[in-house]
Tab-separated table of C-alpha atoms in Angstrom:
chain	number	residue	atom	x	y	z
A	1	UNK	CA	21.707	40.141	-22.462
A	2	UNK	CA	22.325	36.787	-20.876
A	3	UNK	CA	19.152	36.843	-18.828
A	4	UNK	CA	17.184	37.128	-22.053
A	5	UNK	CA	18.988	34.196	-23.605
A	6	UNK	CA	18.659	31.626	-20.832
A	7	UNK	CA	14.876	31.037	-21.090
A	8	UNK	CA	15.238	30.472	-24.825
A	9	UNK	CA	18.075	28.051	-24.272
A	10	UNK	CA	15.912	25.376	-22.631
A	11	UNK	CA	13.622	24.625	-25.584
A	12	UNK	CA	16.615	24.824	-27.890
A	13	UNK	CA	18.348	22.209	-25.789
A	14	UNK	CA	15.370	19.890	-25.780
A	15	UNK	CA	14.833	20.119	-29.513
A	16	UNK	CA	18.396	19.671	-30.586
A	17	UNK	CA	19.402	16.973	-28.093
A	18	UNK	CA	22.743	18.661	-27.808
A	19	UNK	CA	23.582	19.046	-24.184
A	20	UNK	CA	25.405	18.489	-20.916
A	21	UNK	CA	27.892	20.093	-18.724
A	22	UNK	CA	31.439	20.902	-19.719
A	23	UNK	CA	32.649	18.829	-16.795
A	24	UNK	CA	31.004	15.878	-18.593
A	25	UNK	CA	30.113	13.878	-15.540
A	26	UNK	CA	28.279	11.002	-17.134
A	27	UNK	CA	25.711	10.407	-14.441
A	28	UNK	CA	22.059	9.581	-14.903
A	29	UNK	CA	19.860	10.656	-12.021
A	30	UNK	CA	16.591	9.017	-11.098
A	31	UNK	CA	13.893	11.293	-9.684
A	32	UNK	CA	12.941	8.497	-7.272
A	33	UNK	CA	14.199	9.045	-3.734
A	34	UNK	CA	14.541	6.211	-1.232
A	35	UNK	CA	13.876	7.593	2.205
A	36	UNK	CA	16.404	6.576	4.823
A	37	UNK	CA	19.174	5.690	2.377
A	38	UNK	CA	22.702	6.782	3.280
A	39	UNK	CA	25.602	5.902	1.018
A	40	UNK	CA	29.138	6.613	-0.090
A	41	UNK	CA	29.625	6.637	-3.840
A	42	UNK	CA	32.498	6.667	-6.283
A	43	UNK	CA	31.974	7.726	-9.898
A	44	UNK	CA	34.618	7.576	-12.596
A	45	UNK	CA	34.346	8.644	-16.210
A	46	UNK	CA	37.356	7.800	-18.391
A	47	UNK	CA	37.685	9.154	-21.920
A	48	UNK	CA	39.842	7.813	-24.721
A	49	UNK	CA	42.892	10.070	-24.848
A	50	UNK	CA	43.601	9.926	-21.160
A	51	UNK	CA	41.314	12.485	-19.558
A	52	UNK	CA	39.146	11.304	-16.720
A	53	UNK	CA	36.891	12.598	-14.008
A	54	UNK	CA	36.457	11.047	-10.573
A	55	UNK	CA	33.910	11.930	-7.923
A	56	UNK	CA	33.701	10.843	-4.312
A	57	UNK	CA	30.419	11.605	-2.636
A	58	UNK	CA	28.360	11.109	0.478
A	59	UNK	CA	24.596	11.090	0.131
A	60	UNK	CA	21.572	10.743	2.350
A	61	UNK	CA	17.807	10.901	1.878
A	62	UNK	CA	16.120	12.454	4.925
A	63	UNK	CA	12.657	12.247	3.359
A	64	UNK	CA	10.870	10.393	0.558
A	65	UNK	CA	11.219	13.477	-1.668
A	66	UNK	CA	14.703	14.868	-0.933
A	67	UNK	CA	18.170	13.439	-1.491
A	68	UNK	CA	21.206	15.556	-0.659
A	69	UNK	CA	24.847	14.929	-1.576
A	70	UNK	CA	28.303	16.330	-0.926
A	71	UNK	CA	30.890	15.677	-3.632
A	72	UNK	CA	34.565	16.170	-4.311
A	73	UNK	CA	35.751	16.004	-7.911
A	74	UNK	CA	39.139	15.342	-9.476
A	75	UNK	CA	39.532	15.936	-13.207
A	76	UNK	CA	42.685	14.344	-14.522
A	77	UNK	CA	44.542	14.795	-17.779
A	78	UNK	CA	47.970	13.572	-18.939
A	79	UNK	CA	50.799	15.472	-17.256
A	80	UNK	CA	48.565	17.311	-14.835
A	81	UNK	CA	48.846	17.033	-11.059
A	82	UNK	CA	46.603	14.569	-9.256
A	83	UNK	CA	44.453	16.637	-6.930
A	84	UNK	CA	40.886	17.372	-5.982
A	85	UNK	CA	39.749	20.388	-7.919
A	86	UNK	CA	36.082	20.925	-7.097
A	87	UNK	CA	33.623	20.483	-4.265
A	88	UNK	CA	29.867	20.477	-4.734
A	89	UNK	CA	26.567	20.365	-2.893
A	90	UNK	CA	23.876	18.551	-4.843
A	91	UNK	CA	20.175	17.996	-4.214
A	92	UNK	CA	17.483	15.940	-5.911
A	93	UNK	CA	13.884	16.814	-5.135
A	94	UNK	CA	11.162	14.425	-6.227
A	95	UNK	CA	8.167	16.350	-7.542
A	96	UNK	CA	5.572	13.560	-7.412
A	97	UNK	CA	5.433	10.265	-5.503
A	98	UNK	CA	6.996	7.371	-7.371
A	99	UNK	CA	4.420	5.593	-9.524
A	100	UNK	CA	1.488	7.899	-8.772
A	101	UNK	CA	1.525	9.429	-12.239
A	102	UNK	CA	2.551	8.115	-15.626
A	103	UNK	CA	5.888	9.939	-15.353
A	104	UNK	CA	7.944	10.543	-12.218
A	105	UNK	CA	9.547	13.990	-12.189
A	106	UNK	CA	12.320	15.519	-10.161
A	107	UNK	CA	14.618	18.523	-10.040
A	108	UNK	CA	18.399	18.477	-9.690
A	109	UNK	CA	20.275	21.432	-8.241
A	110	UNK	CA	23.993	21.703	-7.658
A	111	UNK	CA	26.277	24.439	-6.464
A	112	UNK	CA	29.992	23.812	-6.887
A	113	UNK	CA	33.233	25.663	-6.225
A	114	UNK	CA	36.593	25.280	-7.837
A	115	UNK	CA	39.412	24.643	-5.370
A	116	UNK	CA	42.079	26.246	-7.560
A	117	UNK	CA	42.585	29.255	-9.813
A	118	UNK	CA	39.881	31.854	-9.347
A	119	UNK	CA	37.886	29.582	-6.993
A	120	UNK	CA	34.826	30.231	-9.152
A	121	UNK	CA	31.391	29.078	-8.147
A	122	UNK	CA	29.087	27.298	-10.607
A	123	UNK	CA	25.424	26.362	-10.525
A	124	UNK	CA	23.600	23.506	-12.220
A	125	UNK	CA	19.870	23.028	-12.671
A	126	UNK	CA	18.265	19.959	-14.192
A	127	UNK	CA	14.950	18.258	-14.803
A	128	UNK	CA	14.696	14.499	-14.222
A	129	UNK	CA	12.008	12.218	-15.587
A	130	UNK	CA	11.427	8.480	-15.341
A	131	UNK	CA	8.879	6.054	-16.737
A	132	UNK	CA	8.675	2.521	-15.353
A	133	UNK	CA	6.867	-0.530	-16.636
A	134	UNK	CA	6.882	-3.895	-14.818
A	135	UNK	CA	10.141	-4.857	-16.563
A	136	UNK	CA	11.747	-1.658	-17.870
A	137	UNK	CA	12.786	1.766	-16.611
A	138	UNK	CA	13.460	4.734	-18.897
A	139	UNK	CA	15.194	7.767	-17.382
A	140	UNK	CA	15.764	11.193	-18.953
A	141	UNK	CA	17.869	14.073	-17.613
A	142	UNK	CA	18.128	17.582	-19.063
A	143	UNK	CA	20.393	20.053	-17.308
A	144	UNK	CA	22.348	23.250	-17.707
A	145	UNK	CA	25.374	24.519	-15.831
A	146	UNK	CA	27.006	27.912	-15.664
A	147	UNK	CA	29.998	29.324	-13.863
A	148	UNK	CA	28.889	32.281	-11.748
A	149	UNK	CA	31.282	34.685	-13.408
A	150	UNK	CA	30.580	37.423	-15.902
A	151	UNK	CA	30.362	36.209	-19.484
A	152	UNK	CA	30.560	32.522	-18.674
A	153	UNK	CA	28.675	30.306	-21.153
A	154	UNK	CA	25.716	28.132	-20.184
A	155	UNK	CA	26.638	24.503	-20.801
A	156	UNK	CA	23.906	22.029	-21.569
A	157	UNK	CA	23.529	18.306	-21.016
A	158	UNK	CA	21.125	15.582	-21.988
A	159	UNK	CA	21.236	11.966	-20.855
A	160	UNK	CA	18.885	9.056	-21.331
A	161	UNK	CA	18.921	5.442	-20.268
A	162	UNK	CA	16.696	2.463	-20.866
A	163	UNK	CA	17.213	-0.619	-18.719
A	164	UNK	CA	15.654	-4.030	-18.495
A	165	UNK	CA	14.834	-5.151	-14.940
A	166	UNK	CA	15.687	-8.782	-15.483
A	167	UNK	CA	17.081	-9.283	-11.974
A	168	UNK	CA	18.416	-7.215	-9.081
A	169	UNK	CA	22.040	-8.211	-9.642
A	170	UNK	CA	22.210	-7.548	-13.373
A	171	UNK	CA	20.107	-5.117	-15.353
A	172	UNK	CA	21.319	-4.541	-18.924
A	173	UNK	CA	20.470	-1.383	-20.800
A	174	UNK	CA	21.630	1.311	-23.169
A	175	UNK	CA	22.381	4.953	-22.537
A	176	UNK	CA	23.002	8.162	-24.431
A	177	UNK	CA	24.814	11.317	-23.392
A	178	UNK	CA	25.061	14.647	-25.184
A	179	UNK	CA	26.882	17.819	-24.204
A	180	UNK	CA	27.306	21.309	-25.564
A	181	UNK	CA	29.794	23.791	-24.187
A	182	UNK	CA	27.419	26.714	-24.766
A	183	UNK	CA	23.705	26.537	-25.434
A	184	UNK	CA	23.903	30.061	-26.885
A	185	UNK	CA	26.462	28.999	-29.495
A	186	UNK	CA	25.673	25.330	-30.002
A	187	UNK	CA	27.577	24.976	-33.265
A	188	UNK	CA	27.072	22.063	-35.596
A	189	UNK	CA	25.954	18.661	-34.383
A	190	UNK	CA	29.393	17.319	-35.392
A	191	UNK	CA	31.071	19.658	-32.934
A	192	UNK	CA	28.863	18.565	-30.055
A	193	UNK	CA	29.392	15.523	-27.924
A	194	UNK	CA	27.014	12.641	-28.607
A	195	UNK	CA	27.849	9.247	-27.100
A	196	UNK	CA	25.863	6.037	-26.983
A	197	UNK	CA	26.463	2.558	-25.687
A	198	UNK	CA	25.522	-0.396	-23.503
A	199	UNK	CA	25.289	-0.237	-19.741
A	200	UNK	CA	24.705	-2.569	-16.826
A	201	UNK	CA	23.363	-1.891	-13.366
A	202	UNK	CA	22.876	-4.029	-10.333
A	203	UNK	CA	22.839	-4.366	-6.598
A	204	UNK	CA	24.423	-6.990	-4.414
A	205	UNK	CA	23.408	-7.469	-0.800
A	206	UNK	CA	26.305	-7.989	1.610
A	207	UNK	CA	24.765	-8.640	5.004
A	208	UNK	CA	22.946	-5.488	6.057
A	209	UNK	CA	24.717	-3.361	3.481
A	210	UNK	CA	24.106	-3.066	-0.235
A	211	UNK	CA	26.635	-2.527	-3.022
A	212	UNK	CA	25.171	-0.929	-6.134
A	213	UNK	CA	27.070	-0.661	-9.367
A	214	UNK	CA	26.661	0.966	-12.757
A	215	UNK	CA	28.976	0.579	-15.725
A	216	UNK	CA	28.745	1.754	-19.296
A	217	UNK	CA	30.864	1.782	-22.427
A	218	UNK	CA	29.984	4.698	-24.680
A	219	UNK	CA	31.068	5.230	-28.267
A	220	UNK	CA	31.398	8.756	-29.661
A	221	UNK	CA	28.992	9.466	-32.501
A	222	UNK	CA	30.460	12.794	-33.641
A	223	UNK	CA	33.819	14.474	-34.151
A	224	UNK	CA	33.240	16.465	-30.978
A	225	UNK	CA	32.912	13.304	-28.890
A	226	UNK	CA	35.623	11.196	-27.282
A	227	UNK	CA	36.119	8.063	-29.380
A	228	UNK	CA	35.027	6.060	-26.375
A	229	UNK	CA	34.107	6.660	-22.764
A	230	UNK	CA	33.977	4.213	-19.896
A	231	UNK	CA	31.795	4.972	-16.921
A	232	UNK	CA	31.860	3.212	-13.578
A	233	UNK	CA	29.818	4.001	-10.481
A	234	UNK	CA	29.992	2.149	-7.169
A	235	UNK	CA	27.724	2.921	-4.239
A	236	UNK	CA	28.019	1.490	-0.767
A	237	UNK	CA	24.685	1.817	0.985
A	238	UNK	CA	24.771	1.358	4.730
A	239	UNK	CA	22.518	1.785	7.751
B	1	UNK	CA	-12.066	25.529	-23.118
B	2	UNK	CA	-14.702	22.803	-23.437
B	3	UNK	CA	-11.958	20.166	-23.464
B	4	UNK	CA	-10.464	21.573	-20.278
B	5	UNK	CA	-13.895	21.579	-18.665
B	6	UNK	CA	-14.500	17.978	-19.707
B	7	UNK	CA	-11.145	16.904	-18.295
B	8	UNK	CA	-11.890	18.663	-15.020
B	9	UNK	CA	-15.326	17.055	-14.727
B	10	UNK	CA	-13.977	13.618	-15.568
B	11	UNK	CA	-11.207	13.949	-12.995
B	12	UNK	CA	-13.782	14.917	-10.373
B	13	UNK	CA	-16.065	11.976	-11.051
B	14	UNK	CA	-13.290	9.429	-11.661
B	15	UNK	CA	-13.240	6.656	-9.102
B	16	UNK	CA	-10.397	6.877	-6.589
B	17	UNK	CA	-7.731	4.218	-7.056
B	18	UNK	CA	-8.146	0.961	-5.202
B	19	UNK	CA	-6.510	1.160	-1.796
B	20	UNK	CA	-5.226	-1.865	0.122
B	21	UNK	CA	-3.512	-1.963	3.493
B	22	UNK	CA	-0.900	-3.959	5.323
B	23	UNK	CA	-0.167	-3.741	9.029
B	24	UNK	CA	3.385	-4.325	10.197
B	25	UNK	CA	3.249	-5.587	13.763
B	26	UNK	CA	5.829	-7.615	15.661
B	27	UNK	CA	7.864	-7.422	12.441
B	28	UNK	CA	5.241	-9.388	10.528
B	29	UNK	CA	2.801	-8.254	7.866
B	30	UNK	CA	-0.928	-8.650	8.482
B	31	UNK	CA	-2.312	-9.986	6.279
B	32	UNK	CA	0.677	-11.588	4.608
B	33	UNK	CA	-1.159	-11.937	1.291
B	34	UNK	CA	-3.224	-9.417	-0.638
B	35	UNK	CA	-5.157	-9.899	-3.855
B	36	UNK	CA	-5.507	-7.038	-6.359
B	37	UNK	CA	-6.888	-7.019	-9.899
B	38	UNK	CA	-4.549	-7.093	-12.883
B	39	UNK	CA	-4.194	-3.999	-15.043
B	40	UNK	CA	-5.282	-1.576	-12.329
B	41	UNK	CA	-3.379	1.100	-10.468
B	42	UNK	CA	-3.712	0.801	-6.722
B	43	UNK	CA	-2.419	2.326	-3.517
B	44	UNK	CA	-0.691	0.136	-0.948
B	45	UNK	CA	-0.582	1.593	2.535
B	46	UNK	CA	1.733	-0.032	5.057
B	47	UNK	CA	1.209	0.982	8.676
B	48	UNK	CA	4.130	0.296	10.960
B	49	UNK	CA	2.860	-0.474	14.470
B	50	UNK	CA	6.278	-1.519	15.738
B	51	UNK	CA	8.618	0.560	17.866
B	52	UNK	CA	11.336	0.508	15.223
B	53	UNK	CA	11.520	1.725	11.660
B	54	UNK	CA	11.516	-0.850	8.871
B	55	UNK	CA	12.828	-0.614	5.334
B	56	UNK	CA	10.277	-2.075	2.956
B	57	UNK	CA	11.782	-3.586	-0.157
B	58	UNK	CA	10.421	-5.291	-3.246
B	59	UNK	CA	12.435	-5.765	-6.398
B	60	UNK	CA	9.339	-7.132	-8.153
B	61	UNK	CA	7.423	-3.946	-7.357
B	62	UNK	CA	10.465	-1.695	-7.953
B	63	UNK	CA	10.135	-0.065	-4.544
B	64	UNK	CA	12.419	0.522	-1.557
B	65	UNK	CA	11.291	2.890	1.185
B	66	UNK	CA	11.720	3.248	4.911
B	67	UNK	CA	8.633	3.478	7.128
B	68	UNK	CA	9.146	4.946	10.562
B	69	UNK	CA	7.650	3.699	13.805
B	70	UNK	CA	3.935	4.555	14.079
B	71	UNK	CA	4.000	5.909	10.520
B	72	UNK	CA	2.198	4.865	7.360
B	73	UNK	CA	3.986	4.386	4.051
B	74	UNK	CA	1.999	5.005	0.874
B	75	UNK	CA	3.106	3.252	-2.314
B	76	UNK	CA	1.502	3.913	-5.697
B	77	UNK	CA	1.624	0.684	-7.664
B	78	UNK	CA	0.453	-0.858	-10.919
B	79	UNK	CA	-0.964	-1.519	-13.293
B	80	UNK	CA	0.550	-4.998	-12.887
B	81	UNK	CA	0.256	-8.189	-14.876
B	82	UNK	CA	-1.000	-11.369	-13.226
B	83	UNK	CA	1.451	-13.018	-10.891
B	84	UNK	CA	2.936	-12.967	-7.413
B	85	UNK	CA	4.880	-9.944	-6.156
B	86	UNK	CA	6.866	-10.378	-2.959
B	87	UNK	CA	7.873	-7.661	-0.533
B	88	UNK	CA	9.752	-7.851	2.730
B	89	UNK	CA	11.250	-5.836	5.551
B	90	UNK	CA	15.005	-5.493	5.220
B	91	UNK	CA	15.561	-5.490	8.971
B	92	UNK	CA	13.590	-8.701	9.563
B	93	UNK	CA	13.632	-10.469	6.193
B	94	UNK	CA	12.925	-13.896	7.699
B	95	UNK	CA	9.559	-12.949	9.167
B	96	UNK	CA	8.558	-9.634	7.588
B	97	UNK	CA	7.300	-11.097	4.337
B	98	UNK	CA	4.179	-10.478	2.291
B	99	UNK	CA	2.918	-11.331	-1.164
B	100	UNK	CA	0.659	-9.377	-3.471
B	101	UNK	CA	-1.255	-11.666	-5.773
B	102	UNK	CA	-2.368	-9.980	-8.967
B	103	UNK	CA	-5.145	-11.802	-10.838
């Protein structure tokens, strides 16, 4: 039954703009891959109400079309123990060279495993797209994630960001994130998560190394959304 | 069907994009200035003749890629508006500098 539903879920996700994974990692992936880049990254997403998710990752790009990452995730809630609760292996594959076509495309794949409970595995698949003009970059991500256990729902995610390339150290923009717990039972728009808000990105050179940052403040647009979400991402790129 | 055929024929007879080249030798670009027309997509090929890899970076061109020793890096760029677009090598930023003039 489920195998018949999954292909129909993708167009439903795209049309409804109700998406993203239940883990709600507010990350926006570019399909562009920078060959030779190696970095350590910290991502934090903090929701109003006290829940938060933190990821520590190591990434490297062996080629101009492949970026691979190892991640550890801690999801925290009030009165829960502080511990790592998931590890993941993530890959971004660029499908066309940056700038060759009007739209740059890529694919995101992730396999993750819970470190507690039933130690369940989960898989995520996403499509990444980016359009750049001399002064702006627009990035779109559509993805779905499913625990590899019988009867588990397929979660969906959509994220979009527009940014103004006004200078390497400070690029203002806006971003939007949407999540549904199950693309097969999407429910009303009010029950889904839809968040929107301003963001800033930048990179600061420190000798031979580079510190990249992203930060965003998202406001929930529906009852199913956190009232507000703060997102912070720091990447230390070294050679 | 006829539309698909027309698209195929047009793609076959369409002129290839303008291609320009830079040589990276002794950690310097040769030439250090290129001129390309505004509003046109073009291909920039950077051949690294040095013994070491170099990371080519240009915020103006929105590109950052490593080019290995004795390898050629291909960048798809444009269309750009008139102006000067700088690029440099991260490992030798004082001497590995080039400018693309779009006019």
